[in-house]
Short mmCIF file of N, CA, C and O in Angstrom, two decimals:
data_model
loop_
_atom_site.label_atom_id
_atom_site.label_comp_id
_atom_site.label_asym_id
_atom_site.label_seq_id
_atom_site.Cartn_x
_atom_site.Cartn_y
_atom_site.Cartn_z
N UNK A 1 -10.09 0.03 -27.14
CA UNK A 1 -9.24 1.07 -26.13
C UNK A 1 -10.15 1.63 -25.40
O UNK A 1 -11.50 2.49 -25.57
N UNK A 2 -9.66 2.13 -23.96
CA UNK A 2 -10.53 2.82 -22.88
C UNK A 2 -10.31 4.03 -23.30
O UNK A 2 -9.51 4.56 -23.56
N UNK A 3 -11.49 4.87 -23.38
CA UNK A 3 -11.90 6.47 -23.21
C UNK A 3 -10.97 6.94 -22.20
O UNK A 3 -11.03 6.61 -21.00
N UNK A 4 -10.54 7.80 -22.46
CA UNK A 4 -9.68 8.91 -21.60
C UNK A 4 -10.76 9.50 -20.43
O UNK A 4 -12.06 9.80 -20.94
N UNK A 5 -10.17 10.12 -19.49
CA UNK A 5 -11.41 10.74 -18.60
C UNK A 5 -11.60 11.80 -19.04
O UNK A 5 -13.03 12.03 -18.80
N UNK A 6 -10.81 12.74 -19.61
CA UNK A 6 -11.37 13.79 -20.11
C UNK A 6 -12.42 13.74 -21.64
O UNK A 6 -13.43 14.49 -21.48
N UNK A 7 -12.25 12.55 -21.80
CA UNK A 7 -13.19 12.39 -23.20
C UNK A 7 -14.45 11.97 -22.49
O UNK A 7 -15.51 12.43 -23.02
N UNK A 8 -14.57 11.41 -21.25
CA UNK A 8 -15.73 10.96 -20.66
C UNK A 8 -16.51 12.20 -20.39
O UNK A 8 -17.55 12.35 -20.52
N UNK A 9 -15.82 13.08 -19.68
CA UNK A 9 -16.26 14.41 -19.20
C UNK A 9 -16.81 14.82 -20.55
O UNK A 9 -17.75 15.59 -20.55
N UNK A 10 -16.01 14.98 -21.71
CA UNK A 10 -16.69 15.71 -23.05
C UNK A 10 -17.81 15.17 -23.30
O UNK A 10 -18.89 15.91 -23.87
N UNK A 11 -17.83 13.92 -23.65
CA UNK A 11 -19.24 13.38 -24.00
C UNK A 11 -20.38 13.48 -23.12
O UNK A 11 -21.29 13.74 -23.80
N UNK A 12 -19.78 13.39 -21.91
CA UNK A 12 -21.23 13.65 -21.12
C UNK A 12 -21.69 15.29 -20.70
O UNK A 12 -22.76 15.53 -20.20
N UNK A 13 -20.80 16.35 -21.16
CA UNK A 13 -20.91 17.79 -21.36
C UNK A 13 -20.61 18.10 -19.84
O UNK A 13 -21.46 19.20 -19.41
N UNK A 14 -20.06 17.36 -19.24
CA UNK A 14 -19.77 17.82 -17.69
C UNK A 14 -18.30 18.11 -17.64
O UNK A 14 -17.30 17.73 -18.47
N UNK A 15 -17.83 18.77 -16.50
CA UNK A 15 -16.43 18.75 -16.22
C UNK A 15 -15.91 18.27 -15.00
O UNK A 15 -16.72 17.82 -14.09
N UNK A 16 -14.63 18.30 -14.76
CA UNK A 16 -14.12 17.58 -13.61
C UNK A 16 -14.44 18.56 -12.39
O UNK A 16 -14.92 18.12 -11.34
N UNK A 17 -14.39 20.14 -12.32
CA UNK A 17 -15.11 20.61 -11.53
C UNK A 17 -16.42 20.56 -10.85
O UNK A 17 -17.13 20.45 -9.76
N UNK A 18 -17.27 20.11 -12.22
CA UNK A 18 -19.05 19.84 -11.57
C UNK A 18 -18.70 18.38 -11.24
O UNK A 18 -19.60 18.39 -10.01
N UNK A 19 -18.00 17.53 -11.48
CA UNK A 19 -18.00 16.22 -10.48
C UNK A 19 -17.42 16.59 -9.11
O UNK A 19 -18.47 16.12 -8.19
N UNK A 20 -16.60 17.17 -8.70
CA UNK A 20 -16.20 17.85 -7.43
C UNK A 20 -17.41 18.35 -6.90
O UNK A 20 -17.64 17.91 -5.33
N UNK A 21 -17.80 19.31 -7.58
CA UNK A 21 -19.05 19.91 -6.66
C UNK A 21 -20.32 18.82 -6.46
O UNK A 21 -20.94 18.90 -5.38
N UNK A 22 -20.68 18.31 -7.13
CA UNK A 22 -21.57 17.24 -7.02
C UNK A 22 -21.29 15.98 -6.02
O UNK A 22 -22.08 15.92 -5.07
N UNK A 23 -20.17 16.04 -6.04
CA UNK A 23 -19.68 15.16 -4.97
C UNK A 23 -19.75 15.67 -3.26
O UNK A 23 -20.22 15.28 -2.41
N UNK A 24 -19.37 16.84 -3.15
CA UNK A 24 -19.51 17.48 -2.03
C UNK A 24 -21.08 17.84 -1.57
O UNK A 24 -21.38 17.56 -0.60
N UNK A 25 -21.85 18.35 -2.91
CA UNK A 25 -23.25 18.47 -2.51
C UNK A 25 -23.90 17.10 -1.84
O UNK A 25 -24.95 17.39 -1.38
N UNK A 26 -23.35 15.84 -2.37
CA UNK A 26 -23.75 14.91 -2.03
C UNK A 26 -22.83 14.00 -0.58
O UNK A 26 -23.33 13.10 -0.36
N UNK A 27 -22.47 15.44 -0.17
CA UNK A 27 -21.53 14.62 1.26
C UNK A 27 -20.48 13.91 1.16
O UNK A 27 -20.34 12.80 1.96
N UNK A 28 -20.01 13.71 -0.14
CA UNK A 28 -18.61 13.15 -0.24
C UNK A 28 -17.41 13.96 -0.23
O UNK A 28 -17.54 14.46 -0.91
N UNK A 29 -16.78 13.61 0.47
CA UNK A 29 -15.55 14.62 0.83
C UNK A 29 -14.12 13.90 -0.10
O UNK A 29 -13.29 14.65 -0.27
N UNK A 30 -14.09 12.34 -0.33
CA UNK A 30 -12.75 12.11 -1.12
C UNK A 30 -13.29 11.11 -1.86
O UNK A 30 -14.24 9.90 -1.69
N UNK A 31 -13.03 11.07 -3.33
CA UNK A 31 -13.46 9.94 -3.94
C UNK A 31 -12.81 8.53 -3.60
O UNK A 31 -13.21 7.37 -4.20
N UNK A 32 -11.87 8.90 -2.85
CA UNK A 32 -10.64 7.35 -2.23
C UNK A 32 -11.50 6.68 -1.59
O UNK A 32 -11.54 5.55 -1.42
N UNK A 33 -12.82 6.99 -1.15
CA UNK A 33 -13.59 6.42 -0.20
C UNK A 33 -14.78 5.67 -0.81
O UNK A 33 -15.50 4.64 -0.36
N UNK A 34 -14.91 5.78 -2.35
CA UNK A 34 -15.95 5.19 -3.10
C UNK A 34 -15.43 3.65 -3.72
O UNK A 34 -14.33 4.04 -4.40
N UNK A 35 -16.35 2.72 -3.58
CA UNK A 35 -16.01 1.64 -4.31
C UNK A 35 -16.56 1.88 -5.70
O UNK A 35 -15.88 0.92 -6.57
N UNK A 36 -17.53 2.47 -6.09
CA UNK A 36 -18.30 2.56 -7.08
C UNK A 36 -19.17 3.80 -7.70
O UNK A 36 -19.82 4.16 -6.58
N UNK A 37 -19.05 4.56 -8.59
CA UNK A 37 -19.86 5.50 -9.02
C UNK A 37 -20.20 5.37 -10.45
O UNK A 37 -19.80 4.81 -11.40
N UNK A 38 -21.63 5.82 -10.51
CA UNK A 38 -22.22 5.78 -11.84
C UNK A 38 -23.10 6.95 -11.72
O UNK A 38 -23.59 7.49 -10.58
N UNK A 39 -23.26 7.61 -12.90
CA UNK A 39 -24.03 8.82 -13.01
C UNK A 39 -24.90 8.73 -14.31
O UNK A 39 -24.23 8.33 -15.34
N UNK A 40 -26.25 9.20 -14.00
CA UNK A 40 -26.84 9.20 -15.29
C UNK A 40 -27.87 10.41 -15.21
O UNK A 40 -28.15 10.94 -14.10
N UNK A 41 -28.14 11.24 -16.29
CA UNK A 41 -28.95 12.15 -16.45
C UNK A 41 -30.41 11.98 -15.85
O UNK A 41 -30.93 12.80 -15.10
N UNK A 42 -30.86 10.55 -15.77
CA UNK A 42 -31.94 10.25 -15.70
C UNK A 42 -32.26 10.13 -14.03
O UNK A 42 -33.48 10.50 -13.46
N UNK A 43 -31.23 9.15 -13.37
CA UNK A 43 -31.35 9.01 -12.13
C UNK A 43 -30.30 9.69 -10.76
O UNK A 43 -30.42 9.38 -9.68
N UNK A 44 -29.24 10.75 -11.52
CA UNK A 44 -27.85 11.15 -10.98
C UNK A 44 -27.41 9.99 -10.52
O UNK A 44 -26.87 9.20 -11.44
N UNK A 45 -26.66 10.49 -9.44
CA UNK A 45 -25.87 9.54 -8.86
C UNK A 45 -26.20 7.99 -8.05
O UNK A 45 -27.20 8.10 -7.48
N UNK A 46 -25.40 6.84 -8.37
CA UNK A 46 -25.11 6.03 -7.59
C UNK A 46 -24.00 5.61 -7.05
O UNK A 46 -22.97 5.53 -8.06
N UNK A 47 -23.87 5.81 -5.65
CA UNK A 47 -22.78 5.70 -5.33
C UNK A 47 -22.38 4.83 -4.11
O UNK A 47 -23.06 4.65 -3.36
N UNK A 48 -21.80 3.61 -4.11
CA UNK A 48 -21.57 3.03 -3.07
C UNK A 48 -20.09 2.80 -2.71
O UNK A 48 -18.73 3.19 -3.37
N UNK A 49 -19.70 3.17 -0.98
CA UNK A 49 -18.44 3.43 -0.29
C UNK A 49 -17.88 2.12 -0.13
O UNK A 49 -18.88 1.07 0.07
N UNK A 50 -16.68 2.09 0.49
CA UNK A 50 -16.16 1.42 0.74
C UNK A 50 -16.82 0.81 2.56
O UNK A 50 -16.61 -0.30 2.82
N UNK A 51 -16.88 1.65 3.02
CA UNK A 51 -17.44 1.65 4.21
C UNK A 51 -18.72 0.75 4.49
O UNK A 51 -18.80 0.00 4.99
N UNK A 52 -19.54 1.41 3.29
CA UNK A 52 -20.83 0.41 3.43
C UNK A 52 -20.84 -0.98 2.87
O UNK A 52 -21.76 -1.94 2.87
N UNK A 53 -19.86 -1.22 2.03
CA UNK A 53 -19.60 -2.52 1.52
C UNK A 53 -18.62 -3.56 2.60
O UNK A 53 -18.04 -4.44 1.79
N UNK A 54 -17.69 -3.07 3.39
CA UNK A 54 -16.66 -3.88 4.11
C UNK A 54 -16.84 -5.15 4.52
O UNK A 54 -15.96 -5.82 4.25
N UNK A 55 -18.36 -5.78 4.80
CA UNK A 55 -18.57 -7.14 4.91
C UNK A 55 -18.25 -7.44 4.14
O UNK A 55 -17.92 -9.07 3.49
N UNK A 56 -18.89 -7.50 2.82
CA UNK A 56 -18.96 -7.89 1.50
C UNK A 56 -17.12 -8.13 0.94
O UNK A 56 -17.18 -9.16 0.54
N UNK A 57 -16.88 -7.14 1.00
CA UNK A 57 -15.53 -7.04 0.78
C UNK A 57 -14.26 -7.97 1.29
O UNK A 57 -13.64 -8.42 1.00
N UNK A 58 -14.60 -8.09 2.67
CA UNK A 58 -14.00 -9.20 3.54
C UNK A 58 -14.21 -10.52 3.23
O UNK A 58 -13.27 -11.39 3.06
N UNK A 59 -15.34 -10.84 2.85
CA UNK A 59 -15.76 -12.15 2.25
C UNK A 59 -15.33 -12.73 1.56
O UNK A 59 -14.95 -13.65 1.05
N UNK A 60 -15.05 -11.70 0.26
CA UNK A 60 -14.68 -12.16 -1.35
C UNK A 60 -13.03 -12.21 -0.81
O UNK A 60 -12.17 -12.84 -1.77
N UNK A 61 -12.45 -11.68 -0.16
CA UNK A 61 -10.85 -11.55 -0.14
C UNK A 61 -10.70 -13.06 1.00
O UNK A 61 -9.87 -13.49 1.00
#
């Protein structure tokens, strides 16, 4: 069973508002531009965007 989004925020001790603020602080204006997102306490965010990966995406299609 896939955990709900609310459950993931609860497990991480974060909120949806926190996520929005952090993305803005990292100069991302929309989650829709993001291909992949990951966050850890140790390393923070790892974000890959569609724009940065458009050549790879085209090759796979």
